[in-house]
XYZ file of C-alpha atoms in Angstrom:
717
model
C 86.672 -159.347 -25.933
C 88.357 -155.985 -26.476
C 84.928 -154.247 -26.321
C 84.230 -155.840 -22.978
C 87.637 -154.974 -21.510
C 86.986 -151.389 -22.658
C 83.643 -151.222 -21.109
C 84.880 -152.613 -17.756
C 87.919 -150.312 -17.794
C 85.611 -147.260 -18.359
C 83.231 -148.294 -15.488
C 86.053 -148.748 -13.051
C 87.591 -145.436 -13.927
C 84.236 -143.681 -13.491
C 83.801 -145.398 -10.202
C 87.276 -144.429 -9.038
C 86.826 -140.900 -10.033
C 83.490 -140.795 -8.166
C 85.115 -142.191 -5.034
C 87.893 -139.589 -4.962
C 85.274 -136.672 -5.401
C 83.242 -138.042 -2.649
C 86.332 -138.328 -0.411
C 87.404 -134.797 -1.153
C 83.933 -133.554 -0.472
C 83.890 -135.346 2.954
C 87.290 -133.781 3.795
C 86.186 -130.313 3.033
C 82.841 -130.949 4.933
C 84.774 -132.048 8.088
C 87.010 -128.985 8.074
C 84.043 -126.390 7.953
C 83.284 -124.432 10.851
C 79.883 -125.469 12.244
C 77.738 -124.231 15.053
C 75.693 -126.742 17.057
C 73.018 -125.545 19.234
C 70.978 -127.833 21.524
C 68.974 -125.424 23.820
C 67.671 -121.969 23.671
C 69.658 -121.073 26.752
C 72.896 -121.888 24.894
C 71.639 -119.381 22.164
C 71.142 -116.603 24.581
C 74.426 -117.339 26.349
C 76.244 -117.279 23.088
C 74.552 -114.091 21.766
C 75.429 -112.342 25.176
C 79.095 -113.396 25.049
C 79.388 -112.245 21.298
C 78.094 -108.966 22.100
C 79.893 -108.420 25.357
C 83.295 -109.090 23.551
C 82.409 -106.447 21.201
C 82.286 -103.816 24.104
C 78.764 -102.575 23.073
C 76.513 -101.122 25.607
C 73.060 -102.559 26.674
C 71.351 -99.900 24.471
C 73.438 -101.078 21.463
C 72.747 -104.729 22.397
C 69.131 -104.156 21.950
C 69.552 -102.368 18.717
C 71.818 -105.114 17.343
C 69.444 -107.926 18.462
C 66.373 -106.238 16.790
C 68.151 -106.636 13.434
C 68.435 -110.406 13.671
C 66.464 -112.307 10.905
C 66.033 -116.018 11.621
C 65.163 -118.441 8.850
C 63.847 -121.860 9.706
C 63.448 -124.695 6.911
C 60.137 -126.342 6.736
C 59.688 -129.897 5.763
C 57.412 -132.914 6.262
C 59.816 -134.705 8.506
C 58.722 -135.678 12.144
C 61.339 -133.652 13.712
C 60.475 -130.353 11.873
C 57.856 -129.365 14.577
C 60.700 -129.342 17.157
C 62.922 -127.356 15.016
C 60.165 -124.791 14.116
C 59.550 -124.276 17.780
C 63.049 -123.781 18.630
C 63.389 -121.165 16.013
C 60.525 -119.349 17.280
C 62.039 -119.247 20.708
C 65.474 -118.062 19.232
C 63.555 -115.374 17.521
C 61.870 -114.136 20.696
C 65.292 -114.349 22.508
C 67.030 -112.427 19.889
C 64.139 -109.931 19.477
C 64.314 -110.545 15.662
C 62.085 -111.529 12.806
C 61.296 -115.113 11.980
C 60.804 -116.517 8.307
C 59.768 -120.059 7.583
C 60.692 -121.340 4.092
C 59.587 -124.194 2.226
C 61.223 -125.333 -0.839
C 58.800 -127.349 -3.031
C 60.422 -129.893 -5.209
C 59.111 -131.921 -8.034
C 58.746 -134.858 -5.713
C 56.139 -132.995 -3.771
C 53.343 -134.599 -5.923
C 54.653 -138.105 -4.637
C 54.233 -137.289 -0.947
C 51.816 -139.524 0.929
C 48.837 -138.193 2.914
C 50.654 -138.511 6.272
C 53.599 -136.344 5.073
C 51.332 -133.817 3.560
C 49.376 -133.541 6.738
C 52.574 -133.193 8.723
C 53.869 -130.365 6.560
C 50.739 -128.472 6.663
C 50.650 -128.737 10.468
C 54.355 -127.342 10.388
C 53.216 -124.519 8.346
C 50.396 -123.688 10.578
C 52.786 -123.966 13.603
C 55.192 -121.500 12.125
C 52.369 -118.950 11.329
C 51.089 -119.170 14.799
C 54.623 -118.370 16.088
C 54.546 -115.196 14.076
C 56.771 -116.278 11.070
C 56.237 -115.144 7.477
C 55.600 -118.277 5.440
C 57.545 -118.227 2.111
C 57.367 -120.944 -0.559
C 59.892 -121.305 -3.415
C 60.354 -124.039 -5.962
C 63.237 -125.941 -7.111
C 65.024 -129.228 -7.123
C 68.261 -128.219 -5.455
C 66.917 -127.543 -1.929
C 70.232 -126.287 -0.333
C 70.768 -123.911 -3.210
C 67.361 -122.470 -2.758
C 67.783 -122.049 0.908
C 71.113 -120.432 0.470
C 70.049 -118.064 -2.207
C 67.019 -116.840 -0.313
C 68.900 -116.352 2.740
C 71.501 -114.105 0.834
C 68.748 -112.048 -0.857
C 66.609 -111.527 2.341
C 69.513 -110.533 4.660
C 68.974 -113.631 6.802
C 71.571 -113.701 9.775
C 70.746 -117.181 11.190
C 69.623 -120.371 9.691
C 67.897 -122.983 11.686
C 67.719 -126.544 10.388
C 67.684 -130.094 11.717
C 70.317 -132.952 11.339
C 69.682 -136.531 12.137
C 72.430 -138.910 13.467
C 72.155 -140.826 10.299
C 75.440 -140.951 8.279
C 76.185 -141.628 4.774
C 75.426 -145.267 4.002
C 77.627 -145.498 0.887
C 80.742 -143.742 -0.402
C 78.716 -142.609 -3.362
C 76.050 -140.966 -1.386
C 75.586 -137.410 -1.882
C 76.195 -134.925 0.960
C 73.527 -134.295 3.253
C 71.481 -131.094 3.138
C 73.222 -129.754 6.168
C 76.625 -130.446 4.571
C 75.601 -128.683 1.418
C 74.123 -125.620 3.104
C 77.204 -125.083 5.033
C 79.304 -125.268 1.838
C 76.925 -122.856 0.027
C 76.579 -120.364 2.855
C 79.903 -120.305 4.836
C 79.417 -116.865 6.031
C 76.010 -117.501 7.597
C 75.269 -118.661 11.175
C 73.827 -122.047 10.746
C 72.251 -123.611 13.939
C 71.728 -127.206 13.768
C 69.158 -128.848 15.852
C 69.952 -132.700 16.580
C 66.980 -134.782 15.854
C 68.360 -138.320 15.728
C 66.009 -139.597 18.392
C 62.873 -138.639 16.447
C 64.181 -140.644 13.531
C 64.716 -143.801 15.389
C 61.070 -144.542 15.127
C 60.520 -143.056 11.681
C 60.853 -145.618 8.881
C 63.736 -144.953 6.613
C 62.992 -144.508 3.038
C 64.792 -146.963 0.634
C 67.886 -146.030 -1.158
C 66.269 -146.097 -4.339
C 62.740 -144.793 -3.898
C 60.952 -145.275 -7.178
C 57.263 -144.283 -7.399
C 56.370 -145.146 -11.045
C 53.466 -143.029 -12.157
C 51.214 -145.035 -14.403
C 50.659 -143.251 -17.712
C 47.278 -142.686 -19.139
C 45.869 -144.464 -22.368
C 46.352 -141.090 -24.239
C 50.027 -140.798 -23.198
C 50.744 -144.302 -24.296
C 49.143 -143.863 -27.613
C 51.072 -140.742 -28.087
C 54.289 -142.314 -27.152
C 53.638 -145.259 -29.736
C 52.710 -142.797 -32.383
C 55.806 -140.678 -31.977
C 58.159 -143.644 -32.062
C 56.275 -145.096 -35.061
C 56.870 -141.860 -36.864
C 60.442 -141.757 -35.866
C 60.934 -145.484 -37.160
C 59.321 -144.518 -40.390
C 61.498 -141.451 -40.708
C 64.560 -143.477 -39.882
C 63.710 -146.107 -42.495
C 63.448 -143.329 -45.250
C 66.851 -141.925 -44.119
C 68.436 -145.426 -44.256
C 66.830 -145.919 -47.921
C 68.321 -142.588 -48.786
C 71.882 -143.493 -47.593
C 72.021 -141.398 -44.565
C 74.503 -142.129 -41.709
C 73.260 -143.946 -38.660
C 74.002 -140.746 -36.611
C 71.114 -138.919 -38.321
C 68.762 -141.805 -37.611
C 69.754 -141.744 -33.879
C 69.098 -137.923 -33.757
C 65.559 -138.575 -35.089
C 64.876 -141.022 -32.318
C 66.357 -138.508 -29.783
C 64.012 -135.849 -31.146
C 61.209 -138.582 -30.606
C 62.186 -138.944 -26.957
C 62.410 -135.253 -26.360
C 58.804 -134.860 -27.791
C 57.442 -137.702 -25.732
C 58.899 -136.034 -22.673
C 57.467 -132.851 -23.483
C 53.934 -133.932 -24.315
C 53.469 -136.338 -21.491
C 53.634 -136.059 -17.661
C 56.107 -137.630 -15.403
C 59.166 -139.559 -16.362
C 57.660 -142.880 -17.267
C 56.708 -142.338 -20.884
C 60.223 -140.674 -21.481
C 62.135 -143.564 -19.831
C 59.903 -145.964 -21.822
C 60.513 -144.019 -25.105
C 64.245 -144.129 -24.584
C 64.265 -147.960 -24.018
C 61.958 -148.681 -27.016
C 64.128 -146.314 -29.225
C 67.119 -148.720 -28.805
C 64.997 -151.773 -29.398
C 63.349 -150.358 -32.543
C 66.599 -148.933 -33.921
C 68.188 -152.506 -33.412
C 65.145 -154.337 -34.689
C 64.403 -152.404 -37.888
C 67.301 -150.375 -38.854
C 70.500 -152.520 -38.064
C 71.649 -155.653 -39.891
C 70.198 -158.186 -39.738
C 66.630 -156.623 -40.073
C 63.734 -157.854 -37.908
C 66.109 -159.145 -35.410
C 67.676 -158.114 -32.178
C 70.948 -159.462 -32.977
C 73.594 -156.895 -34.428
C 76.579 -158.018 -36.640
C 78.561 -155.027 -36.010
C 81.050 -155.305 -33.190
C 80.635 -151.620 -32.194
C 76.838 -151.728 -32.148
C 76.624 -152.619 -28.369
C 78.481 -149.287 -27.520
C 76.280 -147.452 -29.961
C 73.273 -148.813 -28.423
C 74.376 -148.078 -24.830
C 75.457 -144.421 -25.884
C 72.149 -144.053 -27.722
C 70.063 -145.258 -24.653
C 71.881 -142.999 -22.272
C 71.710 -139.986 -24.494
C 67.838 -140.735 -25.030
C 67.328 -141.210 -21.228
C 69.221 -138.065 -20.345
C 67.314 -136.054 -22.991
C 63.904 -137.318 -21.771
C 64.719 -136.702 -18.163
C 65.982 -133.146 -18.825
C 62.932 -132.477 -20.975
C 60.548 -133.745 -18.110
C 62.548 -131.580 -15.615
C 62.243 -128.587 -17.816
C 58.505 -129.226 -18.154
C 58.161 -129.462 -14.393
C 60.143 -126.345 -13.780
C 58.060 -124.414 -16.405
C 55.009 -125.483 -14.484
C 56.283 -124.230 -11.297
C 57.476 -121.010 -12.900
C 53.998 -120.566 -14.289
C 52.639 -120.931 -10.765
C 55.229 -118.445 -9.314
C 54.323 -116.040 -12.127
C 50.597 -116.500 -11.351
C 51.205 -115.930 -7.546
C 53.307 -112.891 -8.210
C 50.728 -111.297 -10.484
C 47.966 -112.154 -7.915
C 49.932 -110.413 -5.053
C 51.026 -107.402 -7.341
C 47.240 -106.873 -8.405
C 46.267 -107.146 -4.619
C 48.843 -104.633 -3.595
C 48.142 -102.288 -6.394
C 44.367 -102.336 -5.777
C 44.711 -101.957 -2.063
C 46.737 -98.947 -2.428
C 43.600 -97.316 -4.072
C 41.365 -98.523 -1.350
C 39.966 -95.799 0.799
C 37.572 -97.552 3.209
C 37.572 -100.986 4.807
C 34.779 -102.183 2.800
C 36.744 -101.832 -0.211
C 39.704 -103.644 1.198
C 37.441 -106.497 2.108
C 35.898 -106.594 -1.352
C 39.222 -106.706 -2.940
C 40.485 -109.522 -0.798
C 37.526 -111.592 -1.468
C 37.968 -110.965 -5.219
C 41.566 -112.150 -5.216
C 40.842 -115.384 -2.942
C 37.966 -116.178 -5.360
C 40.592 -115.980 -8.295
C 42.732 -118.381 -6.498
C 40.014 -120.852 -5.145
C 36.886 -120.343 -7.261
C 34.704 -120.444 -4.255
C 32.176 -118.211 -2.376
C 33.985 -116.180 0.335
C 32.433 -115.264 3.546
C 34.008 -112.325 5.488
C 33.070 -111.106 8.839
C 34.645 -107.611 9.248
C 35.702 -106.186 12.677
C 34.071 -102.974 13.742
C 34.855 -101.095 16.949
C 36.369 -104.229 18.661
C 33.766 -106.769 17.624
C 32.612 -108.827 14.715
C 29.817 -107.364 12.469
C 27.364 -109.290 10.334
C 28.920 -111.618 7.720
C 29.123 -110.577 4.106
C 29.018 -113.282 1.451
C 30.925 -112.630 -1.887
C 29.680 -114.980 -4.595
C 32.159 -116.821 -6.916
C 30.227 -115.506 -9.953
C 31.174 -111.944 -9.223
C 27.631 -110.904 -8.482
C 26.782 -108.238 -5.878
C 27.714 -109.295 -2.248
C 24.890 -109.587 0.270
C 24.590 -110.185 4.005
C 24.980 -113.858 4.901
C 21.649 -115.566 6.174
C 21.515 -116.368 9.909
C 20.855 -120.094 9.015
C 24.340 -120.094 7.143
C 26.333 -119.080 10.168
C 28.646 -121.257 12.179
C 28.757 -118.674 14.976
C 30.709 -120.951 17.549
C 33.695 -121.527 15.115
C 33.695 -117.826 14.131
C 33.865 -116.749 17.848
C 36.509 -119.203 18.481
C 38.567 -117.919 15.649
C 37.995 -114.214 16.667
C 39.061 -115.014 20.369
C 41.970 -117.217 19.742
C 43.216 -115.650 16.540
C 43.876 -119.340 14.832
C 42.303 -121.145 12.112
C 39.523 -123.395 12.627
C 36.801 -125.351 10.897
C 37.000 -127.803 8.014
C 40.373 -129.576 7.378
C 41.496 -128.482 11.074
C 41.546 -130.151 14.408
C 39.099 -127.475 15.839
C 35.692 -127.865 14.837
C 36.423 -130.225 11.942
C 32.779 -130.795 11.027
C 32.297 -127.350 10.009
C 31.402 -126.555 6.385
C 34.087 -123.789 6.020
C 37.639 -123.132 6.889
C 37.761 -120.054 8.887
C 40.970 -117.827 9.015
C 41.753 -114.746 11.013
C 42.707 -111.474 9.104
C 45.484 -110.181 11.592
C 48.696 -108.564 12.033
C 50.550 -109.648 15.216
C 47.774 -109.371 17.967
C 45.547 -107.029 15.978
C 42.666 -108.952 14.340
C 40.587 -107.238 11.691
C 38.017 -109.862 10.777
C 37.436 -113.645 10.001
C 37.242 -115.171 6.377
C 35.193 -118.166 5.755
C 36.155 -120.582 2.822
C 34.104 -123.632 1.778
C 36.118 -126.805 1.806
C 34.979 -129.602 -0.605
C 35.271 -133.104 0.617
C 37.336 -131.791 3.693
C 40.469 -131.731 1.534
C 43.246 -129.291 2.672
C 44.644 -126.687 0.331
C 48.123 -127.671 -1.042
C 51.254 -125.816 0.089
C 51.086 -123.448 -2.885
C 47.480 -122.440 -2.382
C 48.129 -122.097 1.336
C 51.142 -119.937 0.934
C 49.211 -117.508 -1.425
C 46.158 -117.625 0.813
C 48.153 -116.531 3.760
C 49.944 -113.901 1.648
C 46.709 -112.531 0.608
C 45.234 -112.249 4.185
C 48.458 -110.633 5.220
C 48.220 -107.995 2.565
C 44.619 -107.353 3.651
C 45.557 -107.172 7.303
C 48.210 -104.686 6.476
C 46.169 -102.545 4.271
C 43.437 -102.404 7.140
C 46.184 -101.602 9.542
C 47.400 -98.672 7.252
C 43.871 -97.263 7.055
C 43.573 -97.399 10.809
C 46.943 -95.648 11.265
C 45.909 -93.029 8.772
C 42.454 -92.557 10.489
C 44.184 -92.186 13.860
C 46.776 -89.981 12.460
C 44.180 -87.749 10.812
C 42.245 -87.635 13.961
C 45.231 -86.645 16.126
C 45.982 -83.921 13.399
C 42.555 -82.485 13.775
C 42.854 -82.572 17.520
C 46.241 -80.833 17.392
C 44.792 -78.271 14.983
C 41.824 -77.474 17.092
C 44.078 -77.239 20.161
C 46.320 -74.825 18.222
C 43.395 -72.820 17.169
C 42.053 -72.689 20.787
C 45.504 -71.601 21.941
C 45.918 -68.865 19.378
C 42.487 -67.655 20.178
C 42.986 -67.278 23.828
C 46.476 -65.878 23.305
C 45.088 -63.281 20.750
C 42.081 -62.357 22.933
C 44.078 -61.944 26.094
C 46.573 -59.727 24.095
C 44.452 -57.607 21.779
C 41.195 -57.144 23.797
C 43.041 -55.619 26.644
C 43.538 -52.178 24.815
C 39.867 -51.571 23.934
C 38.525 -52.791 27.185
C 41.132 -50.729 28.976
C 40.061 -47.676 27.000
C 36.394 -48.182 27.491
C 36.926 -48.709 31.248
C 39.158 -45.559 31.460
C 36.975 -43.354 29.610
C 33.858 -44.449 31.506
C 35.676 -43.804 34.848
C 36.566 -40.253 33.567
C 32.997 -39.616 32.674
C 31.707 -41.014 36.016
C 34.099 -39.011 38.288
C 34.766 -35.829 36.070
C 31.640 -35.349 34.016
C 30.851 -31.882 35.167
C 34.514 -30.802 34.875
C 34.759 -31.613 31.134
C 33.441 -29.385 28.311
C 30.963 -30.634 25.810
C 33.427 -31.349 22.987
C 35.673 -33.380 25.344
C 32.680 -35.438 26.558
C 31.540 -36.052 22.935
C 34.983 -37.218 22.035
C 34.965 -39.638 24.994
C 31.496 -41.001 24.056
C 32.917 -41.448 20.567
C 35.784 -43.362 21.623
C 33.702 -45.715 23.865
C 31.389 -46.169 21.013
C 34.203 -47.041 18.543
C 35.750 -49.481 20.863
C 32.446 -51.217 21.641
C 31.747 -51.376 17.975
C 35.166 -53.036 17.326
C 34.410 -55.554 20.055
C 30.931 -56.289 18.609
C 32.521 -56.805 15.062
C 35.012 -59.286 16.602
C 32.348 -61.232 18.397
C 30.190 -61.382 15.287
C 33.151 -62.704 13.158
C 33.904 -65.387 15.681
C 30.276 -66.517 15.828
C 30.026 -66.528 12.059
C 33.237 -68.478 11.662
C 32.190 -71.015 14.241
C 28.707 -71.571 12.717
C 30.112 -71.976 9.198
C 32.868 -74.213 10.356
C 30.416 -76.671 11.950
C 27.900 -76.538 9.400
C 25.196 -74.973 11.595
C 24.613 -72.083 9.238
C 22.085 -72.791 6.575
C 22.349 -70.481 3.561
C 19.092 -68.524 2.914
C 19.538 -68.114 -0.799
C 17.504 -65.671 -2.764
C 17.947 -63.508 -5.827
C 19.512 -60.301 -5.174
C 20.861 -57.494 -7.290
C 24.437 -56.632 -6.854
C 23.899 -52.807 -6.687
C 21.606 -53.444 -3.643
C 24.076 -55.469 -1.774
C 26.796 -53.029 -2.346
C 24.652 -50.123 -1.213
C 23.579 -52.020 1.895
C 27.300 -52.807 2.749
C 28.475 -49.128 2.297
C 25.789 -48.025 4.950
C 27.432 -50.239 7.650
C 31.184 -49.600 6.982
C 33.597 -47.819 9.352
C 32.887 -44.085 9.932
C 36.489 -43.414 8.956
C 35.546 -44.193 5.410
C 34.524 -40.557 5.073
C 38.360 -39.861 4.905
C 38.678 -42.076 1.607
C 37.337 -41.818 -1.851
C 34.908 -44.772 -2.343
C 33.506 -45.487 -5.817
C 31.097 -48.097 -7.139
C 31.029 -49.427 -10.787
C 28.581 -52.366 -11.287
C 27.915 -51.643 -14.929
C 24.985 -50.492 -16.896
C 23.091 -53.826 -16.802
C 21.851 -54.955 -13.464
C 23.363 -58.227 -12.253
C 21.254 -60.575 -10.377
C 22.858 -63.263 -8.142
C 21.464 -66.054 -5.977
C 23.188 -65.682 -2.614
C 22.570 -65.234 1.150
C 22.397 -61.366 1.121
C 23.357 -60.826 4.810
C 26.460 -62.931 4.558
C 27.697 -61.339 1.308
C 27.057 -57.856 2.877
C 29.225 -59.000 5.784
C 32.045 -60.033 3.165
C 31.897 -56.591 1.494
C 31.823 -54.786 4.930
C 34.987 -56.598 6.087
C 36.874 -56.066 2.641
C 36.027 -52.354 2.689
C 36.929 -51.966 6.390
C 40.265 -53.500 5.677
C 40.898 -51.236 2.840
C 40.053 -48.330 4.978
C 42.089 -49.551 7.988
C 45.309 -50.380 5.983
C 45.383 -47.248 3.573
C 46.088 -43.592 4.394
C 43.377 -40.954 4.380
C 42.482 -39.866 1.097
C 43.206 -43.124 -0.756
C 40.965 -44.521 -3.394
C 38.828 -47.482 -2.853
C 36.774 -48.995 -5.781
C 34.117 -51.681 -5.746
C 33.418 -53.129 -9.192
C 31.225 -55.996 -10.572
C 31.577 -57.654 -13.915
C 29.879 -60.683 -15.456
C 31.927 -63.822 -16.218
C 29.914 -66.615 -17.999
C 27.688 -68.154 -15.300
C 29.231 -66.058 -12.371
C 29.639 -62.504 -11.204
C 33.197 -61.173 -10.171
C 33.006 -58.480 -7.357
C 36.379 -56.715 -6.718
C 37.475 -54.369 -3.853
C 40.584 -52.487 -4.866
C 42.556 -49.841 -3.202
C 45.861 -47.879 -4.094
C 47.383 -48.271 -0.592
C 50.854 -49.649 0.229
C 49.775 -53.179 -0.624
C 50.710 -56.587 0.867
C 54.343 -57.890 0.702
C 54.476 -61.061 -1.644
C 55.791 -63.364 1.241
C 52.665 -62.619 3.270
C 50.090 -62.983 0.477
C 49.684 -66.894 0.977
C 48.776 -66.303 4.616
C 46.377 -63.498 4.635
C 43.438 -65.949 4.754
C 44.673 -67.966 7.589
C 42.980 -67.655 10.915
C 44.619 -65.171 13.465
C 47.138 -63.944 10.863
C 46.938 -60.068 10.913
C 50.348 -59.104 9.259
C 51.605 -55.627 9.991
C 49.367 -52.545 10.438
C 51.726 -49.461 10.676
C 48.850 -47.184 9.657
C 46.050 -48.439 11.902
C 45.164 -47.487 15.363
C 46.109 -49.086 18.781
C 43.631 -51.900 18.248
C 45.332 -54.728 16.305
C 43.170 -57.063 14.175
C 42.700 -60.649 15.292
C 43.131 -61.777 11.622
C 39.457 -63.209 11.446
C 37.914 -60.918 8.895
C 39.497 -62.442 5.785
C 39.126 -65.945 7.210
C 35.355 -65.315 7.421
C 35.097 -63.920 3.972
C 36.745 -67.033 2.576
C 34.544 -69.402 4.591
C 31.407 -67.465 3.296
C 32.534 -67.434 -0.344
C 33.331 -71.082 -0.338
C 29.877 -71.805 1.088
C 28.486 -70.205 -1.888
C 30.609 -72.290 -4.102
C 32.856 -69.481 -5.128
C 36.511 -68.392 -4.897
C 38.190 -65.379 -3.260
C 41.770 -64.274 -4.367
C 44.169 -61.524 -3.664
C 46.095 -59.645 -6.626
C 48.232 -56.697 -6.919
C 46.903 -53.322 -7.922
C 48.765 -51.217 -10.550
C 50.793 -49.288 -9.681
C 50.423 -50.190 -6.008
C 47.642 -51.487 -3.809
C 45.614 -54.595 -3.418
C 42.668 -56.143 -5.311
C 40.397 -58.757 -3.345
C 38.070 -60.373 -5.835
C 35.425 -63.058 -5.318
C 32.918 -64.854 -7.534
C 29.221 -65.684 -7.024
C 26.884 -67.665 -9.212
C 24.424 -65.835 -11.383
C 20.736 -66.301 -10.723
C 18.816 -68.275 -13.149
C 15.906 -65.708 -13.263
C 16.003 -63.191 -16.050
C 15.494 -59.650 -14.899
C 13.510 -58.794 -17.984
C 10.775 -61.192 -16.931
């Protein structure tokens, strides 16, 4: 009798404490600040008044609105479609971003086909409204929503709330109530949806969907309990306390929950553990009757402990499976992102995307890439990782593909648009920019689950983002080339207009003098005027030749006429065409005792030497030493043109090969160089796969050296 009174008292105390806790929770909930929002017009009016009270300008208002991040919660409820649409309108009104979050709970596997179809439709709707689809896993939905909102800088949460109230004082707070408690600093917009729920059948208070275990799981449960009973009997024979035997049964329940799926075997194991312990290991043996007055409490505690242990083990196992799926998804997206960063062409991006989708769905992937605003021929990527090939014309479902391309929406198998198609077709797009269409075979017209759909959308989003980055990089590169060409054109026009004026004026003036005063000039003066005209014309000719040579080499129209040449002959030919002022300098040549044979375009290399020697003559004083040397280095010949002039300052050395850079010429005449000679030299040497460099000469002066490939022909032959 005392035991019965004790049990009843404990039960009443527990119920009274539970009642006080629920009443306190209700009191806290009713005193929370809540924001109710029925229409989008109210949202815009509320936002306008809030910003207006802050005293911000219209410019600041737009900047603040652009920072809004709206989170809408996805579910399989019949009212979720209206909530998603309302969130989309809010995101458009606030000029903010939209994220659709779905929290997958362990009860997802128990959803019926109607709920799954409704959830998939809501996910597709959110994607069409421009939302980023995020899937998380957990049993505590409000905590998952609040934690994601906090980590993702969400400013507003949009959820639905029906008019259904708590039916019992022991009922848990609704999702809305818990979310307001967990995120009090967040703007929570509650969309009433009671009208929709009137025609929606309510779920029973205790919705139990028992999952029937398999024969293997039942045999495993029986085997574990049998082993636990045998071990308990041995403990009893050895004089161990009952607590040790109970721990053995608890271990059996834990193992049962760990090695079986669902909760059925765990609950069954907890119940059978109490029965077996009472039947085999308590007095009287082989009977469900217990002599001890405290055994009923022991049995009750043992059953609750076993039930709790089994339930926790099953939950941990379910969470471990969800964590494994999350880890797989993270690895898949990480590998995808890492590989896309190395992609340099659109074909590589499509191939990597197909590979990742194959890892996810183990199916052949058909991709129709976009080229110049239209879809090109489809490429089929086999699931066995063999080489991709063009899709046969008989395998195409062109009507579905064109519809997806034009409407930027999914179609084909498992959808309402073209449901008889063999594949599910999805658009690769970012915003309104579409980069192609992906076709995925759907077996037995079954839709991918929420996890697979979420990963698939993420992969396609990564693909579209990579293609967008490639397009932006290509446009940026083209713009840079255009800007560079425009800059070169402007520099050329500016240099020509400034620097050609002096020689042309000199030629015109000297010609006018000869024309009107020829008989009045003596022979020496006339000869000097003719010489000046010749020099100015020669300078203009050299300029035009350099411009033409640079242009031809730059656009690839110059074809090298390679032949085997002796270095001495090339140097001698160049010295016959250098500036006549070279007679005022000491020019020496040292090409070694052994003739060096190189395979080059002789005319271009002669032009390089002429430019380098003329530069040395122009930028050094009369009487300076200019030396031309050639030495063999492995499979190349290095030719150097050195002088002992004033040299080039260190800050200008990096720019001497730039086009139109002439530096300073305090020694030269009135004609300033356009800065094309060294640029032409560099282009010619690079065309021969050589290098040209500038070094200091000791104690002063410059050394221009360049390398050319040796000929494979032996002179001794």
